[in-house]
Short mmCIF file of C-alpha atoms in Angstrom, two decimals:
data_model
loop_
_atom_site.label_atom_id
_atom_site.label_comp_id
_atom_site.label_asym_id
_atom_site.label_seq_id
_atom_site.Cartn_x
_atom_site.Cartn_y
_atom_site.Cartn_z
CA MET A 72 -62.59 -93.21 -90.16
CA ARG A 73 -63.67 -91.48 -93.34
CA GLY A 74 -62.27 -94.22 -95.48
CA GLY A 75 -64.20 -96.79 -93.48
CA LEU A 76 -67.41 -94.82 -93.98
CA LEU A 77 -66.75 -94.65 -97.76
CA TRP A 78 -66.28 -98.40 -97.96
CA LEU A 79 -69.45 -98.96 -95.92
CA SER A 80 -71.42 -96.70 -98.30
CA LEU A 81 -70.10 -98.53 -101.37
CA ILE A 82 -70.98 -101.87 -99.75
CA CYS A 83 -74.50 -100.67 -99.07
CA LEU A 84 -74.85 -99.44 -102.67
CA CYS A 85 -73.75 -102.71 -104.03
CA CYS A 86 -76.26 -104.48 -101.78
CA VAL A 87 -79.11 -102.28 -103.00
CA ALA A 88 -78.07 -102.91 -106.63
CA ALA A 89 -77.86 -106.66 -106.14
CA ALA A 90 -81.24 -106.79 -104.43
CA SER A 91 -82.84 -104.85 -107.27
CA GLY A 92 -80.95 -106.77 -110.08
CA GLY A 93 -78.63 -103.83 -110.46
CA SER A 94 -80.63 -102.48 -113.38
CA ALA A 95 -82.70 -99.46 -114.18
CA VAL A 96 -85.32 -101.91 -115.50
CA ASP A 97 -86.17 -102.72 -111.78
CA VAL A 98 -86.39 -99.21 -110.53
CA LYS A 99 -89.96 -98.42 -109.13
CA THR A 100 -91.07 -95.19 -110.71
CA VAL A 101 -94.13 -93.24 -109.68
CA LEU A 102 -95.96 -94.80 -112.61
CA LEU A 103 -95.27 -98.36 -111.49
CA GLN A 104 -96.17 -97.53 -107.93
CA ASP A 105 -99.53 -96.23 -109.16
CA PHE A 106 -100.14 -98.65 -112.06
CA ASP A 107 -97.75 -101.65 -111.94
CA PHE A 108 -99.10 -103.22 -115.18
CA TYR A 109 -97.51 -100.45 -117.30
CA HIS A 110 -93.87 -100.52 -118.57
CA THR A 111 -91.13 -97.90 -118.04
CA THR A 112 -88.98 -96.71 -120.88
CA ASP A 113 -86.17 -98.90 -119.70
CA GLN A 114 -88.43 -101.96 -119.46
CA ILE A 115 -89.68 -101.44 -122.97
CA HIS A 116 -86.16 -101.26 -124.24
CA HIS A 117 -85.18 -104.35 -122.22
CA ARG A 118 -88.16 -106.36 -123.51
CA LEU A 119 -87.36 -105.37 -127.08
CA ASN A 120 -83.76 -106.56 -126.53
CA GLN A 121 -85.08 -109.87 -125.25
CA LEU A 122 -87.49 -110.28 -128.25
CA SER A 123 -84.52 -109.48 -130.64
CA GLN A 124 -82.67 -112.54 -129.30
CA SER A 125 -85.70 -114.93 -129.17
CA CYS A 126 -87.82 -113.85 -132.18
CA PRO A 127 -86.20 -114.89 -135.52
CA ASP A 128 -88.24 -112.40 -137.48
CA LEU A 129 -87.39 -109.33 -135.44
CA THR A 130 -84.41 -106.98 -135.55
CA LEU A 131 -83.81 -104.11 -133.18
CA SER A 132 -81.70 -101.06 -134.01
CA GLU A 133 -81.01 -97.70 -132.28
CA ARG A 134 -81.07 -94.39 -134.04
CA ARG A 135 -79.36 -91.36 -132.46
CA ASN A 136 -79.53 -87.73 -133.16
CA GLY A 137 -78.18 -85.33 -130.53
CA SER A 138 -79.88 -86.03 -127.29
CA ALA A 139 -82.46 -88.41 -128.81
CA SER A 140 -82.09 -92.16 -128.89
CA ILE A 141 -84.96 -94.11 -130.54
CA ASP A 142 -85.41 -97.87 -130.72
CA VAL A 143 -86.56 -99.12 -134.05
CA VAL A 144 -88.08 -102.54 -134.57
CA THR A 145 -88.35 -104.40 -137.82
CA VAL A 146 -90.47 -107.52 -138.09
CA ARG A 147 -90.14 -109.32 -141.37
CA LYS A 148 -90.42 -113.06 -142.11
CA LYS A 149 -87.24 -114.42 -143.72
CA GLY A 150 -87.68 -115.26 -147.42
CA VAL A 151 -90.81 -113.20 -147.84
CA GLU A 152 -90.83 -110.25 -150.26
CA PRO A 153 -93.43 -108.01 -148.61
CA ILE A 154 -96.30 -106.56 -150.61
CA ASN A 155 -97.05 -104.14 -147.87
CA ARG A 156 -94.46 -102.07 -145.92
CA VAL A 157 -96.06 -100.86 -142.72
CA PHE A 158 -94.50 -98.02 -140.75
CA MET A 159 -96.06 -97.53 -137.27
CA LEU A 160 -95.23 -94.52 -134.97
CA PHE A 161 -96.27 -94.87 -131.33
CA GLY A 162 -95.73 -92.49 -128.44
CA GLU A 163 -95.24 -89.11 -130.16
CA HIS A 164 -96.98 -87.60 -127.15
CA ALA A 165 -95.28 -88.64 -123.89
CA ARG A 166 -98.46 -88.59 -121.70
CA GLU A 167 -100.18 -91.12 -123.99
CA LEU A 168 -98.60 -94.07 -122.25
CA ILE A 169 -101.03 -96.65 -123.73
CA SER A 170 -99.81 -95.97 -127.25
CA PRO A 171 -96.36 -97.59 -126.71
CA GLU A 172 -97.86 -100.21 -124.60
CA THR A 173 -100.07 -101.23 -127.52
CA GLY A 174 -97.15 -101.19 -129.96
CA LEU A 175 -95.22 -103.53 -127.59
CA TYR A 176 -98.06 -105.85 -127.31
CA MET A 177 -98.48 -106.00 -131.05
CA ILE A 178 -94.82 -106.86 -131.48
CA GLU A 179 -95.35 -109.65 -128.79
CA ALA A 180 -98.08 -111.01 -131.02
CA LEU A 181 -96.00 -110.84 -134.18
CA CYS A 182 -93.29 -112.79 -132.39
CA GLN A 183 -95.88 -115.51 -131.21
CA SER A 184 -94.92 -114.62 -127.54
CA PRO A 185 -96.57 -116.74 -124.86
CA THR A 186 -97.44 -113.53 -122.98
CA VAL A 187 -100.23 -113.13 -125.65
CA LYS A 188 -103.18 -115.25 -124.75
CA ASN A 189 -105.53 -114.26 -127.61
CA LYS A 190 -105.15 -117.24 -129.97
CA LYS A 191 -107.05 -115.59 -132.76
CA LEU A 192 -104.72 -112.60 -132.63
CA LEU A 193 -101.69 -114.90 -132.77
CA LYS A 194 -103.08 -116.62 -135.75
CA GLU A 195 -103.76 -113.41 -137.60
CA ALA A 196 -100.27 -112.09 -136.58
CA LYS A 197 -98.62 -115.17 -138.04
CA HIS A 198 -100.58 -114.92 -141.28
CA VAL A 199 -99.93 -111.20 -141.88
CA LEU A 200 -96.14 -111.76 -142.10
CA GLU A 201 -96.57 -113.81 -145.19
CA SER A 202 -97.21 -110.51 -147.04
CA THR A 203 -96.22 -107.66 -144.75
CA MET A 204 -93.16 -106.12 -142.98
CA PHE A 205 -93.40 -103.88 -140.12
CA SER A 206 -91.10 -100.95 -139.13
CA ILE A 207 -92.01 -99.79 -135.74
CA VAL A 208 -91.07 -96.91 -133.44
CA VAL A 209 -92.52 -98.10 -130.20
CA ASN A 210 -91.60 -95.14 -127.98
CA GLY A 211 -91.23 -92.03 -130.00
CA ASN A 212 -90.63 -89.50 -127.27
CA PRO A 213 -88.67 -91.40 -124.58
CA GLN A 214 -87.03 -88.56 -122.74
CA SER A 215 -90.41 -86.89 -121.95
CA ARG A 216 -91.98 -90.34 -121.28
CA ARG A 217 -89.42 -90.65 -118.43
CA ARG A 218 -90.90 -87.51 -116.87
CA VAL A 219 -94.40 -88.95 -117.28
CA GLU A 220 -93.21 -92.12 -115.54
CA GLU A 221 -92.14 -89.99 -112.53
CA GLY A 222 -95.68 -88.65 -112.06
CA GLU A 223 -95.79 -85.70 -114.53
CA TYR A 224 -98.78 -87.22 -116.23
CA CYS A 225 -99.67 -84.14 -118.40
CA VAL A 226 -96.39 -83.81 -120.28
CA ARG A 227 -97.14 -83.95 -124.08
CA VAL A 228 -94.17 -82.30 -125.71
CA ASN A 229 -90.48 -83.26 -126.08
CA GLU A 230 -87.51 -82.17 -124.01
CA HIS A 231 -87.54 -78.84 -125.83
CA GLY A 232 -91.22 -78.08 -125.29
CA VAL A 233 -92.10 -78.95 -128.91
CA ASP A 234 -95.09 -80.96 -130.10
CA LEU A 235 -93.56 -83.70 -132.23
CA ASN A 236 -96.80 -84.09 -134.13
CA ARG A 237 -96.80 -80.44 -135.17
CA ASN A 238 -93.12 -80.45 -136.32
CA TRP A 239 -93.47 -82.19 -139.68
CA ASP A 240 -93.07 -80.29 -142.97
CA ASP A 241 -96.66 -80.46 -144.29
CA HIS A 242 -98.61 -77.23 -143.98
CA TRP A 243 -96.30 -76.46 -141.01
CA THR A 244 -97.03 -73.20 -139.30
CA SER A 245 -95.02 -71.26 -136.74
CA GLU A 246 -98.07 -70.51 -134.65
CA SER A 247 -99.20 -72.72 -131.80
CA ASN A 248 -102.87 -72.83 -132.54
CA LEU A 249 -103.96 -74.62 -129.46
CA GLY A 250 -101.55 -73.38 -126.77
CA PRO A 251 -98.09 -74.25 -125.67
CA ASP A 252 -98.74 -77.91 -125.89
CA THR A 253 -98.86 -77.64 -129.64
CA ASN A 254 -95.66 -75.60 -130.01
CA PRO A 255 -94.55 -76.49 -133.59
CA GLY A 256 -90.86 -75.72 -133.05
CA ALA A 257 -88.60 -73.20 -134.78
CA LYS A 258 -88.96 -74.96 -138.17
CA PRO A 259 -90.08 -78.34 -139.54
CA PHE A 260 -88.02 -81.20 -138.42
CA SER A 261 -86.17 -78.97 -135.92
CA GLU A 262 -86.27 -81.64 -133.26
CA PRO A 263 -83.91 -84.61 -132.98
CA GLU A 264 -86.85 -87.06 -132.76
CA THR A 265 -88.71 -85.88 -135.86
CA ALA A 266 -85.44 -85.75 -137.83
CA ILE A 267 -84.95 -89.51 -136.91
CA PHE A 268 -88.54 -90.23 -138.00
CA LEU A 269 -87.99 -88.49 -141.31
CA ASN A 270 -84.93 -90.48 -141.99
CA LEU A 271 -86.83 -93.68 -141.15
CA VAL A 272 -89.75 -93.09 -143.38
CA GLU A 273 -87.52 -92.07 -146.24
CA GLU A 274 -85.64 -95.34 -145.83
CA VAL A 275 -88.64 -97.61 -145.41
CA LYS A 276 -90.83 -95.92 -148.09
CA PRO A 277 -93.99 -97.32 -146.42
CA THR A 278 -97.03 -98.25 -148.39
CA THR A 279 -98.99 -98.02 -145.12
CA PHE A 280 -98.41 -95.45 -142.32
CA VAL A 281 -100.07 -95.67 -138.85
CA THR A 282 -99.64 -93.11 -135.99
CA VAL A 283 -101.28 -94.03 -132.65
CA HIS A 284 -102.50 -91.61 -130.02
CA SER A 285 -104.98 -91.43 -127.13
CA GLY A 286 -107.32 -88.92 -125.48
CA THR A 287 -110.52 -90.06 -127.31
CA PHE A 288 -111.64 -92.82 -129.61
CA GLY A 289 -111.32 -92.44 -133.39
CA MET A 290 -110.06 -93.89 -136.62
CA TYR A 291 -108.77 -91.25 -139.03
CA GLN A 292 -107.37 -90.65 -142.51
CA PRO A 293 -105.99 -87.39 -144.07
CA TRP A 294 -106.40 -84.52 -143.94
CA ALA A 295 -105.42 -83.34 -140.50
CA TYR A 296 -104.34 -79.83 -141.45
CA GLU A 297 -107.81 -78.73 -142.75
CA GLN A 298 -111.37 -79.95 -142.26
CA LYS A 299 -111.87 -81.90 -145.46
CA GLU A 300 -111.02 -85.30 -146.87
CA ALA A 301 -107.85 -85.75 -148.85
CA PRO A 302 -108.74 -87.09 -152.33
CA ARG A 303 -106.03 -89.70 -153.22
CA ASN A 304 -107.13 -93.30 -152.34
CA ALA A 305 -109.77 -91.79 -150.00
CA GLN A 306 -112.44 -94.30 -150.77
CA ARG A 307 -110.22 -97.37 -150.14
CA MET A 308 -108.90 -95.96 -146.83
CA SER A 309 -112.47 -95.16 -145.78
CA LYS A 310 -113.70 -98.70 -146.59
CA ILE A 311 -110.90 -100.14 -144.38
CA LEU A 312 -111.69 -97.83 -141.50
CA ARG A 313 -115.37 -98.42 -141.79
CA ALA A 314 -114.97 -102.18 -141.70
CA LEU A 315 -112.49 -102.13 -138.73
CA ASP A 316 -114.57 -99.66 -136.75
CA ALA A 317 -117.77 -101.59 -137.12
CA LYS A 318 -116.02 -104.76 -135.94
CA HIS A 319 -114.09 -103.43 -133.09
CA CYS A 320 -115.06 -99.98 -131.93
CA THR A 321 -118.13 -98.19 -133.33
CA CYS A 322 -116.23 -94.86 -132.77
CA PRO A 323 -115.90 -91.85 -135.05
CA PHE A 324 -114.04 -92.43 -138.22
CA GLY A 325 -113.10 -90.34 -141.36
CA ALA A 326 -110.96 -87.32 -142.19
CA ALA A 327 -108.96 -86.43 -139.15
CA ALA A 328 -109.51 -82.60 -138.84
CA VAL A 329 -113.28 -83.09 -139.50
CA GLN A 330 -113.56 -85.75 -136.78
CA VAL A 331 -111.42 -84.05 -134.15
CA GLY A 332 -113.00 -80.75 -134.72
CA TYR A 333 -109.91 -78.58 -135.21
CA PRO A 334 -107.04 -78.25 -137.75
CA CYS A 335 -103.72 -79.95 -136.99
CA PRO A 336 -100.94 -78.52 -139.18
CA GLY A 337 -97.57 -80.18 -139.42
CA THR A 338 -98.58 -83.74 -138.66
CA SER A 339 -96.94 -87.03 -139.40
CA LEU A 340 -100.17 -88.30 -141.00
CA ASP A 341 -100.28 -85.58 -143.64
CA PHE A 342 -96.55 -85.58 -144.40
CA VAL A 343 -96.23 -89.30 -145.09
CA TYR A 344 -99.32 -89.20 -147.25
CA ASP A 345 -98.61 -85.98 -149.00
CA LYS A 346 -94.86 -85.15 -149.09
CA LEU A 347 -92.99 -88.35 -148.69
CA ASP A 348 -91.42 -89.63 -151.97
CA PRO A 349 -93.02 -91.94 -152.89
CA PRO A 350 -96.06 -91.11 -150.65
CA ALA A 351 -97.90 -93.68 -148.59
CA ASN A 352 -101.16 -94.46 -150.26
CA TYR A 353 -102.71 -95.78 -147.02
CA ALA A 354 -102.22 -93.41 -144.08
CA PHE A 355 -104.06 -93.57 -140.79
CA ALA A 356 -104.13 -92.03 -137.35
CA PHE A 357 -105.82 -93.78 -134.43
CA GLU A 358 -107.06 -92.49 -131.08
CA ILE A 359 -107.32 -95.59 -128.92
CA TYR A 360 -108.42 -94.60 -125.49
CA THR A 361 -110.22 -92.18 -123.17
CA SER A 362 -112.04 -92.52 -119.97
CA PRO A 363 -115.60 -93.71 -119.85
CA SER A 364 -116.75 -90.31 -118.54
CA ARG A 365 -115.49 -88.62 -121.77
CA THR A 366 -117.36 -90.73 -124.33
CA VAL A 367 -120.62 -88.73 -124.51
CA GLY A 368 -121.53 -88.05 -128.21
CA LEU A 369 -119.10 -90.65 -129.75
CA LYS A 370 -121.87 -93.13 -130.57
CA GLU A 371 -123.92 -90.34 -132.31
CA ARG A 372 -120.95 -89.29 -134.32
CA TYR A 373 -120.23 -92.86 -135.42
CA GLU A 374 -123.80 -93.28 -136.61
CA LEU A 375 -123.65 -90.02 -138.40
CA ALA A 376 -120.45 -91.13 -140.18
CA MET A 377 -122.13 -94.43 -141.15
CA ARG A 378 -125.08 -92.49 -142.71
CA LYS A 379 -122.95 -90.11 -144.73
CA GLN A 380 -119.22 -90.05 -145.23
CA SER A 381 -118.14 -86.78 -146.83
CA THR A 382 -116.54 -83.53 -146.03
CA VAL A 383 -118.38 -81.04 -143.77
CA ASP A 384 -120.74 -79.32 -146.14
CA GLU A 385 -123.64 -77.26 -144.90
CA GLN A 386 -125.90 -80.23 -144.47
CA ASP A 387 -123.23 -82.20 -142.57
CA ALA A 388 -122.47 -79.18 -140.37
CA ALA A 389 -126.12 -78.99 -139.39
CA SER A 390 -126.09 -82.68 -138.48
CA PHE A 391 -122.88 -82.20 -136.48
CA VAL A 392 -124.52 -79.38 -134.60
CA ALA A 393 -127.50 -81.55 -133.91
CA VAL A 394 -125.28 -84.24 -132.50
CA ALA A 395 -123.35 -81.64 -130.47
CA THR A 396 -126.66 -80.42 -129.03
CA ARG A 397 -127.49 -83.98 -128.01
CA ALA A 398 -124.04 -84.34 -126.41
CA SER A 399 -124.43 -80.99 -124.66
CA PHE A 400 -127.75 -82.14 -123.17
CA LEU A 401 -126.23 -85.39 -121.90
CA ARG A 402 -123.23 -83.56 -120.44
CA LYS A 403 -125.39 -80.88 -118.80
CA LYS A 404 -127.63 -83.62 -117.24
CA LYS A 405 -124.70 -85.61 -115.99
CA HIS A 406 -121.96 -83.10 -115.27
CA LYS A 407 -123.82 -79.92 -114.89
CA ARG A 408 -121.90 -78.41 -117.82
CA THR A 409 -122.78 -77.26 -121.32
CA ALA A 410 -121.20 -77.36 -124.76
CA ARG A 411 -122.25 -75.13 -127.65
CA ALA A 412 -121.50 -75.75 -131.34
CA ARG A 413 -121.67 -73.23 -134.21
CA VAL A 414 -120.98 -73.39 -137.99
CA THR A 415 -118.57 -70.94 -139.49
CA PRO A 416 -119.21 -69.34 -142.95
CA ASP A 417 -116.81 -71.80 -144.57
CA GLY A 418 -118.64 -74.78 -143.16
CA ARG A 419 -116.40 -75.63 -140.18
CA VAL A 420 -117.97 -76.70 -136.87
CA LEU A 421 -116.46 -75.03 -133.81
CA PHE A 422 -117.24 -75.90 -130.25
CA ASP A 423 -117.27 -73.13 -127.64
CA GLU A 424 -116.29 -75.23 -124.52
CA GLY A 425 -112.52 -75.15 -124.77
CA ILE A 426 -112.09 -77.16 -127.98
CA GLY A 427 -114.30 -80.02 -127.02
CA GLY A 428 -118.11 -79.81 -126.65
CA LEU A 429 -119.11 -82.78 -128.75
CA TRP A 430 -115.76 -84.39 -128.32
CA ASN A 431 -116.07 -84.01 -124.58
CA TYR A 432 -112.33 -83.44 -123.98
CA ASN A 433 -109.60 -80.88 -124.58
CA PRO A 434 -107.00 -83.01 -126.53
CA VAL A 435 -103.95 -80.81 -125.91
CA ASP A 436 -103.98 -78.31 -123.10
CA GLY A 437 -102.56 -80.16 -120.04
CA SER A 438 -101.93 -76.81 -118.20
CA SER A 439 -105.62 -76.71 -117.00
CA MET A 440 -105.56 -80.29 -115.81
CA THR A 441 -104.17 -82.07 -112.79
CA PRO A 442 -101.81 -85.03 -113.26
CA GLU A 443 -104.64 -87.33 -112.09
CA GLN A 444 -107.03 -85.80 -114.65
CA CYS A 445 -104.40 -86.33 -117.53
CA MET A 446 -103.76 -89.92 -116.54
CA GLU A 447 -107.47 -90.69 -116.46
CA GLN A 448 -108.14 -89.07 -119.87
CA PHE A 449 -105.30 -90.64 -121.75
CA ASN A 450 -104.70 -93.98 -120.23
CA PRO A 451 -106.44 -96.99 -118.72
CA GLN A 452 -106.32 -97.07 -114.92
CA SER A 453 -107.28 -100.67 -114.31
CA ARG A 454 -105.51 -103.92 -115.42
CA LYS A 455 -108.75 -105.05 -117.06
CA ASP A 456 -109.08 -101.89 -119.24
CA TYR A 457 -105.41 -101.99 -120.04
CA ASP A 458 -105.52 -105.63 -121.16
CA ARG A 459 -108.59 -104.97 -123.28
CA THR A 460 -107.18 -101.88 -124.81
CA VAL A 461 -103.86 -103.44 -125.95
CA SER A 462 -105.56 -106.58 -127.22
CA VAL A 463 -108.30 -104.87 -129.23
CA TRP A 464 -106.00 -102.38 -130.87
CA ALA A 465 -103.19 -104.72 -131.64
CA THR A 466 -105.91 -106.77 -133.48
CA VAL A 467 -107.09 -103.68 -135.29
CA PHE A 468 -103.55 -102.85 -136.54
CA ILE A 469 -102.74 -106.32 -137.68
CA GLU A 470 -106.05 -106.73 -139.40
CA LEU A 471 -105.56 -103.34 -141.08
CA ALA A 472 -102.23 -104.44 -142.46
CA GLN A 473 -103.75 -107.65 -143.73
CA MET A 474 -106.57 -105.80 -145.51
CA VAL A 475 -104.12 -103.41 -147.18
CA SER A 476 -101.92 -106.38 -148.33
CA ASP A 477 -104.95 -108.10 -149.79
CA ASP A 478 -106.20 -104.94 -151.40
CA LYS A 479 -102.79 -104.35 -153.07
CA SER A 480 -102.45 -107.93 -154.25
CA HIS A 481 -106.15 -108.05 -155.32
CA THR A 482 -106.65 -111.09 -153.16
CA HIS A 483 -109.92 -109.83 -151.86
CA LYS A 484 -112.16 -106.83 -152.66
CA LEU A 485 -112.30 -104.65 -149.54
CA GLU A 486 -116.11 -104.83 -149.30
CA GLU A 487 -115.80 -108.67 -149.54
CA HIS A 488 -112.83 -109.25 -147.21
CA PRO A 489 -113.18 -112.27 -145.02
CA LEU A 490 -112.40 -110.31 -141.98
CA LEU A 491 -115.71 -108.48 -142.44
CA PHE A 492 -117.64 -111.65 -141.99
CA GLN A 493 -116.08 -112.58 -138.72
CA SER A 494 -117.96 -112.02 -135.55
CA ARG A 495 -117.55 -108.73 -133.81
CA SER A 496 -115.17 -108.41 -130.87
CA LYS A 497 -116.70 -109.57 -127.62
CA GLU A 498 -115.27 -106.38 -126.05
CA GLY A 499 -114.83 -103.39 -128.23
CA CYS A 500 -112.78 -100.32 -127.45
CA PHE A 501 -115.40 -99.02 -125.04
CA GLY A 502 -115.49 -102.16 -122.84
CA THR A 503 -118.49 -103.92 -124.37
CA LYS A 504 -119.62 -104.59 -127.85
CA ASP A 505 -122.24 -101.88 -127.98
CA LYS A 506 -121.84 -99.60 -125.03
CA VAL A 507 -120.64 -96.12 -125.58
#
């Protein structure tokens, strides 16, 4: 009797597996039940495997270190000696689901996939491979992303509770300056994921580095560890960001710590720009999404940056406080909340409502938020917003790579680049061309 029950159980399991395709790719996670247009970690891996077989310019490899397994995509046109080697890091923070989704969509475009309907993007993607190779980590924190996919939408850190974007060896500090979600780890590169990233950037020796996050909108360059602009190649990076921002987003741009309002020691952005040998002369960090309710003040900050691009001196600080006051007024009127800003003796601008105020969001502390609030803050919740986000930002990244290639080859001056004379995106990162 017991043997009969065992065989019956095995038969039932086989039937379930057959009905579902017998693969983890088909498992319905909480994420897919809530938002079926996203991809699970297994689905991302499966799709990259498919592209590695159908896309002649793409190779897929796996890097392992202890418990960590990271997919690495290389896209390089055969016979082309690249002027520009681009390394892109998506998904360092697990809850920022839209980051790997955008990376996957960009790879689809580079492979001329029929899933990409934007003909202009496909044309630009084809052209950029004439001068550029891409090394891409699509999903940099897969073990914790699996937790997010099961409904833990606030998880930021890796499986050891370490923030991967505080674990790099550039101005690393043992202190968690913004709470447990920025735990820097026991030492630089203590985590299996960041050790893999280090090996990769040392192998690739990128001329351009891009790391992609969500929680607000912004286009940044070093420094992240302190509130001032890094000097090397700063003007050229700023010209690229300013051009792409005006065309696609009208969101804040400039030195990362100045724009986000707090120092971020131990980041990938600063390390690849500062410590890698040779260093990347073009290094960028992008924040590609936040909910419409959290965009108060972003337009004012963009306009301020357009008027004056510099470090936060006394005059700039006063301007930032003026903008914060305006943002505070708008928030109080709409949300019955206030945000106060003050200038420290060394010229830094601090915001008294959590970390946010002007920025209108706390970028790291998920402990005070519900899973629903985290999902809303960091990721699009409708198919329309999702499609717009991945399309706009894939275009930004491919155009950035083209501008760097042309700058390095002296094909075009940055201020005269043909991309600058194209019409602006019909829908920018906020959803319309001008709305913030």
